[in-house]
GROMACS .gro file of C-alpha atoms in nm:
model
  493
    1MET     CA    1  13.870  15.097   3.166
    2LEU     CA    2  13.657  14.873   2.945
    3ASN     CA    3  13.595  15.051   2.613
    4LEU     CA    4  13.229  15.140   2.569
    5ASN     CA    5  13.236  14.977   2.224
    6ASN     CA    6  13.188  14.615   2.330
    7GLY     CA    7  12.944  14.329   2.291
    8ALA     CA    8  12.782  14.356   2.634
    9ALA     CA    9  12.707  14.728   2.583
   10ASN     CA   10  12.571  14.664   2.234
   11ILE     CA   11  12.329  14.398   2.361
   12LYS     CA   12  12.211  14.632   2.636
   13ARG     CA   13  12.140  14.911   2.389
   14GLU     CA   14  11.966  14.681   2.143
   15ILE     CA   15  11.732  14.560   2.419
   16LEU     CA   16  11.654  14.921   2.517
   17ILE     CA   17  11.576  15.010   2.155
   18ARG     CA   18  11.345  14.710   2.112
   19ILE     CA   19  11.160  14.786   2.438
   20ALA     CA   20  11.113  15.150   2.335
   21LYS     CA   21  10.987  15.058   1.987
   22LEU     CA   22  10.739  14.805   2.125
   23GLN     CA   23  10.609  15.051   2.382
   24PHE     CA   24  10.561  15.331   2.129
   25GLU     CA   25  10.375  15.081   1.909
   26GLY     CA   26  10.150  14.993   2.205
   27ASN     CA   27  10.271  14.634   2.190
   28LEU     CA   28  10.509  14.599   2.483
   29GLU     CA   29  10.323  14.331   2.678
   30ASP     CA   30  10.271  14.107   2.375
   31GLY     CA   31  10.598  14.176   2.195
   32VAL     CA   32  10.848  14.161   2.482
   33HIS     CA   33  10.837  13.780   2.479
   34TYR     CA   34  10.998  13.770   2.134
   35ILE     CA   35  11.297  13.997   2.202
   36ALA     CA   36  11.532  13.717   2.309
   37ARG     CA   37  11.425  13.491   2.022
   38GLU     CA   38  11.478  13.766   1.764
   39MET     CA   39  11.815  13.874   1.904
   40PHE     CA   40  11.942  13.515   1.931
   41PRO     CA   41  11.798  13.312   1.640
   42ARG     CA   42  11.863  12.936   1.613
   43ASN     CA   43  12.111  12.964   1.327
   44GLN     CA   44  12.335  13.209   1.517
   45GLU     CA   45  12.665  13.104   1.673
   46PRO     CA   46  12.602  13.097   2.050
   47ILE     CA   47  12.797  13.324   2.286
   48ARG     CA   48  12.781  13.086   2.582
   49CYS     CA   49  12.714  12.710   2.581
   50CYS     CA   50  12.408  12.717   2.354
   51ILE     CA   51  12.160  12.955   2.195
   52PHE     CA   52  11.897  12.869   2.455
   53HIS     CA   53  12.128  12.982   2.736
   54ASP     CA   54  12.189  13.305   2.544
   55ARG     CA   55  11.814  13.355   2.517
   56GLU     CA   56  11.761  13.297   2.887
   57LEU     CA   57  12.029  13.553   2.974
   58CYS     CA   58  11.870  13.796   2.727
   59ARG     CA   59  11.532  13.740   2.888
   60GLN     CA   60  11.676  13.835   3.228
   61ARG     CA   61  11.846  14.141   3.078
   62VAL     CA   62  11.509  14.250   2.942
   63ILE     CA   63  11.362  14.220   3.293
   64ALA     CA   64  11.631  14.452   3.434
   65ARG     CA   65  11.574  14.701   3.152
   66LEU     CA   66  11.206  14.697   3.242
   67GLY     CA   67  11.314  14.820   3.586
   68HIS     CA   68  11.300  14.502   3.796
   69SER     CA   69  11.554  14.350   4.035
   70LEU     CA   70  11.685  14.012   3.921
   71GLU     CA   71  11.727  13.903   4.279
   72ASP     CA   72  11.347  13.847   4.269
   73TYR     CA   73  11.356  13.666   3.933
   74ASP     CA   74  11.094  13.398   3.870
   75ASP     CA   75  11.174  13.187   3.562
   76GLU     CA   76  10.812  13.071   3.538
   77LYS     CA   77  10.672  13.422   3.520
   78PRO     CA   78  10.603  13.539   3.160
   79LEU     CA   79  10.782  13.850   3.039
   80ALA     CA   80  10.439  13.997   2.963
   81GLU     CA   81  10.369  14.007   3.339
   82TYR     CA   82  10.699  14.184   3.407
   83ALA     CA   83  10.608  14.436   3.136
   84LYS     CA   84  10.259  14.485   3.279
   85THR     CA   85  10.401  14.547   3.626
   86ALA     CA   86  10.649  14.799   3.484
   87LEU     CA   87  10.373  14.983   3.301
   88GLY     CA   88  10.160  14.996   3.614
   89ARG     CA   89  10.411  15.103   3.878
   90GLU     CA   90  10.391  15.447   4.032
   91LYS     CA   91  10.764  15.502   4.083
   92PRO     CA   92  11.097  15.322   4.032
   93THR     CA   93  11.223  15.087   4.302
   94GLU     CA   94  11.553  15.058   4.484
   95PRO     CA   95  11.830  14.951   4.465
   96MET     CA   96  11.956  15.102   4.139
   97LEU     CA   97  12.178  14.802   4.061
   98THR     CA   98  12.097  14.436   4.016
   99VAL     CA   99  12.315  14.131   3.947
  100LEU     CA  100  12.246  13.882   3.669
  101HIS     CA  101  12.395  13.582   3.850
  102ASP     CA  102  12.356  13.347   3.554
  103ALA     CA  103  12.576  13.578   3.346
  104CYS     CA  104  12.843  13.614   3.615
  105ASN     CA  105  13.157  13.425   3.512
  106ALA     CA  106  13.244  13.343   3.875
  107CYS     CA  107  13.595  13.470   3.802
  108VAL     CA  108  13.867  13.309   4.013
  109LYS     CA  109  14.020  13.518   4.290
  110ALA     CA  110  14.253  13.791   4.165
  111HIS     CA  111  14.608  13.661   4.138
  112TYR     CA  112  14.942  13.698   3.959
  113MET     CA  113  15.053  13.459   3.689
  114VAL     CA  114  15.384  13.396   3.515
  115THR     CA  115  15.353  13.383   3.136
  116ASN     CA  116  15.578  13.210   2.882
  117ALA     CA  117  15.756  13.544   2.830
  118CYS     CA  118  15.963  13.458   3.141
  119GLN     CA  119  16.335  13.420   3.058
  120ALA     CA  120  16.451  13.281   3.394
  121CYS     CA  121  16.706  13.562   3.381
  122LEU     CA  122  17.019  13.595   3.587
  123ALA     CA  123  16.895  13.903   3.771
  124ARG     CA  124  16.577  13.730   3.892
  125PRO     CA  125  16.427  14.046   4.044
  126CYS     CA  126  16.096  13.869   4.095
  127ILE     CA  127  16.262  13.633   4.345
  128MET     CA  128  16.488  13.896   4.500
  129ASN     CA  129  16.197  14.136   4.571
  130CYS     CA  130  15.947  13.881   4.703
  131ALA     CA  131  15.942  13.916   5.081
  132LYS     CA  132  15.730  13.601   5.117
  133LYS     CA  133  15.969  13.377   4.916
  134ALA     CA  134  15.671  13.276   4.704
  135ILE     CA  135  15.866  13.251   4.375
  136GLN     CA  136  16.114  12.991   4.256
  137ILE     CA  137  16.250  12.879   3.920
  138VAL     CA  138  16.106  12.552   3.800
  139GLY     CA  139  16.194  12.413   3.455
  140GLN     CA  140  16.359  12.740   3.341
  141ARG     CA  141  16.056  12.951   3.434
  142ALA     CA  142  15.951  13.138   3.744
  143GLN     CA  143  15.664  12.983   3.937
  144ILE     CA  144  15.445  13.148   4.202
  145ASP     CA  145  15.334  12.952   4.507
  146SER     CA  146  14.974  13.066   4.556
  147GLY     CA  147  14.983  12.949   4.918
  148LEU     CA  148  15.261  13.195   5.003
  149CYS     CA  149  15.174  13.480   4.763
  150VAL     CA  150  15.001  13.783   4.919
  151ASN     CA  151  14.926  13.953   4.585
  152CYS     CA  152  15.150  14.252   4.654
  153GLY     CA  153  15.245  14.280   4.286
  154LEU     CA  154  15.616  14.350   4.341
  155CYS     CA  155  15.714  14.062   4.112
  156MET     CA  156  15.512  14.211   3.826
  157GLN     CA  157  15.655  14.559   3.889
  158ASN     CA  158  16.014  14.434   3.880
  159CYS     CA  159  16.006  14.190   3.589
  160PRO     CA  160  16.202  14.345   3.297
  161TYR     CA  161  16.015  14.131   3.042
  162HIS     CA  162  15.665  14.209   3.174
  163ALA     CA  163  15.629  13.833   3.199
  164ILE     CA  164  15.417  13.843   3.514
  165ILE     CA  165  15.059  13.963   3.479
  166LYS     CA  166  14.773  14.023   3.715
  167ILE     CA  167  14.452  13.827   3.654
  168PRO     CA  168  14.186  14.052   3.810
  169VAL     CA  169  13.820  14.013   3.896
  170PRO     CA  170  13.706  14.318   3.696
  171CYS     CA  171  13.403  14.418   3.906
  172GLU     CA  172  13.586  14.373   4.237
  173GLU     CA  173  13.890  14.553   4.098
  174ALA     CA  174  13.675  14.846   3.983
  175CYS     CA  175  13.476  14.885   4.307
  176PRO     CA  176  13.647  15.156   4.512
  177VAL     CA  177  13.478  15.069   4.842
  178GLY     CA  178  13.487  14.688   4.861
  179ALA     CA  179  13.112  14.650   4.811
  180ILE     CA  180  13.146  14.346   4.583
  181SER     CA  181  13.244  13.999   4.696
  182LYS     CA  182  13.175  13.636   4.610
  183ASP     CA  183  12.893  13.432   4.756
  184GLU     CA  184  12.918  13.067   4.853
  185ASN     CA  185  12.888  12.969   4.484
  186GLY     CA  186  13.164  13.197   4.367
  187LYS     CA  187  12.920  13.444   4.210
  188GLU     CA  188  12.951  13.816   4.278
  189ARG     CA  189  12.712  13.998   4.507
  190ILE     CA  190  12.674  14.363   4.602
  191ASP     CA  191  12.663  14.484   4.959
  192TYR     CA  192  12.427  14.779   4.918
  193SER     CA  193  12.516  14.910   5.263
  194LYS     CA  194  12.864  14.984   5.121
  195CYS     CA  195  12.778  15.057   4.757
  196ILE     CA  196  12.807  15.420   4.643
  197PHE     CA  197  12.633  15.354   4.306
  198CYS     CA  198  12.928  15.489   4.109
  199GLY     CA  199  12.857  15.231   3.837
  200ALA     CA  200  13.220  15.125   3.798
  201CYS     CA  201  13.132  14.755   3.833
  202MET     CA  202  12.858  14.788   3.572
  203ARG     CA  203  13.098  14.955   3.330
  204GLU     CA  204  13.384  14.709   3.382
  205CYS     CA  205  13.211  14.368   3.394
  206PRO     CA  206  13.287  14.209   3.054
  207PHE     CA  207  12.992  13.970   3.092
  208GLY     CA  208  12.737  14.245   3.159
  209ALA     CA  209  12.636  14.079   3.486
  210MET     CA  210  12.618  14.407   3.680
  211MET     CA  211  12.311  14.589   3.553
  212ASP     CA  212  12.130  14.914   3.618
  213LYS     CA  213  11.752  14.897   3.644
  214GLY     CA  214  11.591  15.094   3.364
  215GLN     CA  215  11.334  15.373   3.387
  216ILE     CA  216  11.271  15.408   3.013
  217VAL     CA  217  10.932  15.231   3.036
  218ASP     CA  218  10.814  15.472   3.306
  219VAL     CA  219  10.913  15.779   3.104
  220ILE     CA  220  10.767  15.657   2.773
  221LYS     CA  221  10.441  15.575   2.955
  222HIS     CA  222  10.408  15.938   3.062
  223LEU     CA  223  10.515  16.069   2.720
  224MET     CA  224  10.235  15.864   2.561
  225SER     CA  225   9.979  15.968   2.822
  226GLY     CA  226   9.984  16.331   2.712
  227LYS     CA  227  10.128  16.458   3.041
  228LYS     CA  228  10.368  16.751   3.040
  229VAL     CA  229  10.694  16.560   3.065
  230VAL     CA  230  10.997  16.791   3.084
  231ALA     CA  231  11.354  16.691   3.008
  232MET     CA  232  11.630  16.826   3.231
  233TYR     CA  233  11.949  16.743   3.046
  234ALA     CA  234  12.286  16.738   3.219
  235PRO     CA  235  12.584  16.925   3.068
  236ALA     CA  236  12.747  16.586   3.007
  237LEU     CA  237  12.450  16.481   2.793
  238ALA     CA  238  12.513  16.762   2.548
  239ALA     CA  239  12.854  16.602   2.485
  240GLN     CA  240  12.700  16.264   2.396
  241PHE     CA  241  12.521  16.364   2.077
  242ARG     CA  242  12.667  16.543   1.777
  243GLY     CA  243  12.470  16.847   1.671
  244ALA     CA  244  12.461  17.225   1.659
  245PRO     CA  245  12.357  17.427   1.965
  246GLY     CA  246  11.985  17.382   2.017
  247GLN     CA  247  11.952  17.059   1.818
  248LEU     CA  248  11.949  16.840   2.129
  249GLU     CA  249  11.655  17.049   2.253
  250GLY     CA  250  11.489  17.001   1.915
  251ALA     CA  251  11.541  16.625   1.933
  252LEU     CA  252  11.394  16.611   2.283
  253HIS     CA  253  11.085  16.801   2.168
  254ALA     CA  254  11.052  16.565   1.871
  255ALA     CA  255  11.067  16.273   2.114
  256GLY     CA  256  10.761  16.409   2.294
  257PHE     CA  257  10.904  16.612   2.580
  258TYR     CA  258  10.690  16.916   2.653
  259LYS     CA  259  10.979  17.139   2.750
  260THR     CA  260  11.353  17.123   2.812
  261PHE     CA  261  11.557  17.262   3.100
  262GLU     CA  262  11.931  17.298   3.074
  263VAL     CA  263  12.080  17.163   3.397
  264ALA     CA  264  12.383  17.385   3.338
  265TYR     CA  265  12.154  17.664   3.460
  266GLY     CA  266  12.116  17.470   3.785
  267ALA     CA  267  12.494  17.428   3.787
  268ASP     CA  268  12.529  17.807   3.782
  269ILE     CA  269  12.300  17.825   4.084
  270THR     CA  270  12.508  17.559   4.259
  271ALA     CA  271  12.830  17.747   4.181
  272ASP     CA  272  12.680  18.076   4.305
  273LYS     CA  273  12.571  17.920   4.631
  274GLU     CA  274  12.894  17.722   4.684
  275ALA     CA  275  13.099  18.037   4.629
  276ALA     CA  276  12.896  18.219   4.895
  277GLU     CA  277  12.915  17.920   5.128
  278PHE     CA  278  13.290  17.880   5.078
  279THR     CA  279  13.347  18.247   5.165
  280GLU     CA  280  13.134  18.212   5.478
  281ARG     CA  281  13.311  17.893   5.589
  282MET     CA  282  13.660  18.041   5.542
  283GLU     CA  283  13.561  18.355   5.734
  284ARG     CA  284  13.445  18.148   6.030
  285GLY     CA  285  13.770  17.951   6.034
  286ASP     CA  286  13.689  17.623   5.855
  287VAL     CA  287  13.994  17.459   5.700
  288LEU     CA  288  13.817  17.265   5.426
  289MET     CA  289  13.500  17.250   5.218
  290THR     CA  290  13.423  16.991   4.951
  291THR     CA  291  13.185  17.017   4.658
  292SER     CA  292  12.852  16.835   4.671
  293CYS     CA  293  12.726  16.788   4.314
  294CYS     CA  294  12.849  16.427   4.270
  295PRO     CA  295  12.607  16.197   4.458
  296ALA     CA  296  12.843  15.898   4.444
  297TYR     CA  297  13.107  16.106   4.624
  298VAL     CA  298  12.862  16.232   4.885
  299ARG     CA  299  12.747  15.876   4.955
  300ALA     CA  300  13.111  15.759   4.971
  301VAL     CA  301  13.186  16.014   5.242
  302ARG     CA  302  12.875  15.936   5.445
  303LEU     CA  303  12.943  15.562   5.436
  304HIS     CA  304  13.322  15.540   5.434
  305VAL     CA  305  13.492  15.868   5.536
  306PRO     CA  306  13.269  16.010   5.814
  307ALA     CA  307  13.537  16.259   5.921
  308LEU     CA  308  13.466  16.456   5.603
  309VAL     CA  309  13.087  16.474   5.646
  310PRO     CA  310  13.098  16.822   5.810
  311CYS     CA  311  13.309  16.945   5.516
  312ILE     CA  312  13.055  16.859   5.245
  313SER     CA  313  12.895  17.171   5.105
  314ASP     CA  314  12.536  17.221   5.217
  315THR     CA  315  12.453  17.339   4.865
  316ARG     CA  316  12.230  17.106   4.663
  317SER     CA  317  12.314  16.967   4.320
  318PRO     CA  318  12.239  17.124   3.980
  319MET     CA  319  11.977  16.853   3.920
  320HIS     CA  320  11.791  16.955   4.236
  321TYR     CA  321  11.783  17.326   4.157
  322THR     CA  322  11.675  17.265   3.798
  323ALA     CA  323  11.397  17.028   3.904
  324LYS     CA  324  11.279  17.273   4.169
  325LEU     CA  325  11.260  17.552   3.912
  326ALA     CA  326  11.056  17.325   3.684
  327LYS     CA  327  10.813  17.229   3.962
  328GLN     CA  328  10.780  17.594   4.066
  329GLU     CA  329  10.686  17.679   3.708
  330ASN     CA  330  10.425  17.402   3.700
  331PRO     CA  331  10.373  17.148   3.982
  332ASP     CA  332  10.215  16.910   3.730
  333TYR     CA  333  10.532  16.876   3.524
  334VAL     CA  334  10.676  16.523   3.517
  335THR     CA  335  11.045  16.599   3.568
  336VAL     CA  336  11.299  16.372   3.399
  337PHE     CA  337  11.670  16.422   3.456
  338ILE     CA  338  11.886  16.280   3.176
  339GLY     CA  339  12.258  16.211   3.212
  340PRO     CA  340  12.529  15.943   3.207
  341CYS     CA  341  12.533  15.883   3.584
  342LEU     CA  342  12.403  15.585   3.783
  343ALA     CA  343  12.423  15.757   4.122
  344LYS     CA  344  12.180  16.024   3.996
  345ARG     CA  345  11.911  15.753   3.995
  346LYS     CA  346  11.954  15.720   4.370
  347GLU     CA  347  11.965  16.096   4.419
  348GLY     CA  348  11.653  16.129   4.203
  349LEU     CA  349  11.459  15.885   4.419
  350ASP     CA  350  11.551  16.087   4.726
  351ASP     CA  351  11.472  16.429   4.571
  352GLU     CA  352  11.114  16.550   4.604
  353TYR     CA  353  11.134  16.746   4.278
  354VAL     CA  354  11.273  16.470   4.052
  355ASP     CA  355  11.032  16.212   3.916
  356TYR     CA  356  11.258  16.002   3.690
  357VAL     CA  357  11.620  15.968   3.584
  358LEU     CA  358  11.709  15.843   3.237
  359SER     CA  359  12.057  15.740   3.129
  360ALA     CA  360  12.225  15.864   2.812
  361GLU     CA  361  12.191  15.508   2.682
  362GLU     CA  362  11.816  15.512   2.740
  363LEU     CA  363  11.774  15.847   2.566
  364GLY     CA  364  11.983  15.721   2.275
  365ALA     CA  365  11.755  15.417   2.249
  366LEU     CA  366  11.448  15.641   2.261
  367PHE     CA  367  11.586  15.852   1.976
  368VAL     CA  368  11.659  15.542   1.765
  369ALA     CA  369  11.312  15.401   1.836
  370LYS     CA  370  11.154  15.724   1.708
  371ASN     CA  371  11.398  15.764   1.416
  372ILE     CA  372  11.530  16.094   1.553
  373ASP     CA  373  11.870  16.214   1.434
  374VAL     CA  374  11.998  16.490   1.663
  375ALA     CA  375  12.217  16.634   1.388
  376LYS     CA  376  11.908  16.678   1.167
  377SER     CA  377  11.675  16.810   1.437
  378GLU     CA  378  11.521  17.154   1.462
  379VAL     CA  379  11.720  17.415   1.652
  380ILE     CA  380  11.543  17.523   1.971
  381LEU     CA  381  11.763  17.742   2.186
  382PRO     CA  382  11.756  17.693   2.566
  383GLN     CA  383  11.517  17.915   2.761
  384THR     CA  384  11.733  17.896   3.072
  385PRO     CA  385  12.058  18.089   3.002
  386SER     CA  386  12.377  17.937   3.139
  387THR     CA  387  12.745  18.024   3.158
  388PRO     CA  388  13.041  17.837   3.009
  389SER     CA  389  13.156  17.743   3.359
  390GLY     CA  390  12.812  17.607   3.447
  391ARG     CA  391  12.821  17.388   3.138
  392ASN     CA  392  13.177  17.282   3.222
  393PHE     CA  393  13.061  17.115   3.547
  394ALA     CA  394  13.070  16.792   3.346
  395HIS     CA  395  13.452  16.802   3.323
  396SER     CA  396  13.683  16.725   3.613
  397GLY     CA  397  13.798  17.050   3.769
  398GLY     CA  398  13.501  17.241   3.630
  399VAL     CA  399  13.316  17.282   3.959
  400ALA     CA  400  13.616  17.425   4.145
  401ASP     CA  401  13.683  17.657   3.851
  402ALA     CA  402  13.322  17.779   3.852
  403VAL     CA  403  13.339  17.854   4.226
  404ARG     CA  404  13.669  18.040   4.186
  405LYS     CA  405  13.524  18.264   3.914
  406ARG     CA  406  13.243  18.372   4.146
  407LEU     CA  407  13.460  18.467   4.445
  408LYS     CA  408  13.525  18.832   4.524
  409ASN     CA  409  13.872  18.729   4.646
  410PRO     CA  410  13.963  18.423   4.435
  411GLU     CA  411  14.318  18.422   4.569
  412ILE     CA  412  14.193  18.270   4.898
  413LEU     CA  413  14.091  17.950   4.721
  414ARG     CA  414  14.338  17.661   4.711
  415ALA     CA  415  14.168  17.397   4.501
  416GLY     CA  416  14.229  17.024   4.519
  417VAL     CA  417  14.072  16.790   4.264
  418ILE     CA  418  14.017  16.417   4.309
  419ASP     CA  419  13.967  16.302   3.953
  420GLY     CA  420  13.789  15.971   3.993
  421LEU     CA  421  13.690  15.768   4.297
  422ASP     CA  422  13.884  15.456   4.215
  423LYS     CA  423  14.084  15.293   4.494
  424ASN     CA  424  14.355  15.558   4.468
  425GLY     CA  425  14.090  15.828   4.479
  426MET     CA  426  13.951  15.678   4.799
  427LYS     CA  427  14.303  15.687   4.947
  428GLN     CA  428  14.319  16.058   4.867
  429LEU     CA  429  13.978  16.107   5.023
  430ASN     CA  430  14.082  15.922   5.337
  431ALA     CA  431  14.397  16.136   5.357
  432TYR     CA  432  14.183  16.450   5.363
  433GLY     CA  433  13.961  16.285   5.625
  434LYS     CA  434  14.260  16.210   5.848
  435ALA     CA  435  14.386  16.567   5.814
  436VAL     CA  436  14.047  16.707   5.914
  437ASP     CA  437  14.017  16.456   6.198
  438ALA     CA  438  14.358  16.561   6.330
  439GLY     CA  439  14.272  16.929   6.298
  440SER     CA  440  14.566  16.989   6.066
  441GLN     CA  441  14.582  17.211   5.759
  442ALA     CA  442  14.522  17.028   5.430
  443ASP     CA  443  14.693  17.116   5.102
  444ALA     CA  444  14.364  17.257   4.975
  445ASN     CA  445  14.070  17.443   5.126
  446LEU     CA  446  13.824  17.351   4.849
  447VAL     CA  447  13.824  16.994   4.724
  448GLU     CA  448  13.625  16.894   4.416
  449VAL     CA  449  13.552  16.522   4.386
  450MET     CA  450  13.424  16.342   4.079
  451ALA     CA  451  13.348  15.970   4.104
  452CYS     CA  452  13.429  15.923   3.734
  453SER     CA  453  13.778  15.997   3.608
  454GLY     CA  454  13.752  16.287   3.366
  455GLY     CA  455  13.419  16.393   3.509
  456CYS     CA  456  13.058  16.316   3.418
  457ILE     CA  457  13.149  16.288   3.049
  458ALA     CA  458  13.306  15.954   3.144
  459GLY     CA  459  13.007  15.826   3.345
  460PRO     CA  460  12.906  15.459   3.345
  461SER     CA  461  12.619  15.513   3.098
  462VAL     CA  462  12.788  15.722   2.831
  463ILE     CA  463  12.746  15.646   2.462
  464SER     CA  464  13.029  15.867   2.335
  465ASN     CA  465  13.403  15.810   2.378
  466PRO     CA  466  13.511  16.036   2.668
  467LYS     CA  467  13.789  16.192   2.457
  468ILE     CA  468  13.540  16.287   2.187
  469ALA     CA  469  13.293  16.397   2.455
  470ALA     CA  470  13.556  16.631   2.602
  471VAL     CA  471  13.587  16.806   2.263
  472LEU     CA  472  13.208  16.829   2.226
  473LEU     CA  473  13.175  16.959   2.583
  474LYS     CA  474  13.423  17.237   2.513
  475LYS     CA  475  13.222  17.349   2.210
  476TYR     CA  476  12.904  17.335   2.416
  477ALA     CA  477  13.060  17.525   2.707
  478ASP     CA  478  13.208  17.791   2.481
  479ALA     CA  479  12.859  17.854   2.343
  480GLY     CA  480  12.729  17.953   2.688
  481ASP     CA  481  12.517  18.265   2.654
  482GLN     CA  482  12.594  18.435   2.985
  483PRO     CA  483  12.932  18.571   3.100
  484ASP     CA  484  13.132  18.383   3.361
  485GLY     CA  485  13.205  18.536   3.697
  486ARG     CA  486  12.852  18.667   3.738
  487PRO     CA  487  12.769  18.800   4.086
  488VAL     CA  488  12.630  18.558   4.339
  489GLU     CA  489  12.259  18.530   4.282
  490GLY     CA  490  11.994  18.496   4.548
  491ALA     CA  491  11.756  18.278   4.349
  492ASP     CA  492  11.483  18.130   4.564
  493VAL     CA  493  11.579  17.769   4.500
   0.00000   0.00000   0.00000
């Protein structure tokens, strides 16, 4: 996994901060033109061929952060017009991802390469284990015939010197469903009919060519208009910022949000309902139920493992229940879900109660733009009480654990956890699909699936190291103000 501390991520965050500052100053349309020039001055060492190319790529990145698709890019259109359109739109547009083709490195096809660490040893396991006879010794070094090689990787696995390496195409390698491929010019493109919006390609591309379309302009517009904009923060978000309990709420209020809703409360509702649904399904003879809170997983099943569709829980996600509660309290609230997930943007567009979805990166930029330090913010305790298990939804295994704690007979539950929908995770998913299709008993009767390995705290838009986030999440979960194992509630949501 590409470490979140990298140049591409830093440029993305700097652009978000500059956009937010300009908008709060009321100068977005006039000032957006100068972002690329200020970030890439003439006397700076260029990243690509020249500083003007760097500026052009920055300009296109700004357009994506304003919420536009780069597939419709017009290089003669001033950035001020893109900003004006963003400020005037009624709602975000699909798809959630866009590709900056000019930044794409057009990486060569994934292949294996012999390095100079090769010793041309006597054992020669690379040759002995290659069924296609694609390897021979030339000039005291192994050589791979690309015409015969089928990229099985056995040579790399068997080399005692680790002299054979795989040269991947990072975005293609990261995509679990084969939604990314090269066009006729060797550039990567996304097949949105296959894409599950997990964000893995966006996280792994070292050139920052895979980009999410921002909604920060839309949210700031409403914050500045005086509307009652409410922040619904995901449990994973509480693990992105250091601070005492209640300080994130204080920071959100300082940023201009009218009210905050803890989505962990919605997670408790989800867990209550899934526990009741699981009991009902087992009593009627179902062999398997899967969780439903991860939208990337749900989309993966609907598009790629149709045999599992009947097994998906009918229960809605914590985001949905939280947004519905907010709209029931006041239909005029502008509801903004905030978390580290890309797929939530798609779910938000499809949910009648969710108006906008901000990423953790966008919220971080908003805080910087307004000089808000979470650790120094006022403490405002949540008004929606939640349990430790509801808050722990953000960690892999947390959903299944929350359901178990709410069952009257927890011994009936045999939990299976797919921790990350990478290619191996999809194989696990397909195995469950085949078992259900064949009518056979699976090794679990409740399967929790998280698209991101480790859970939402490792989402594609995090700003905190997942290991640190796991520690912060535990502190946050342990501070839950309601006991676990509460009886199933019949909340009208």
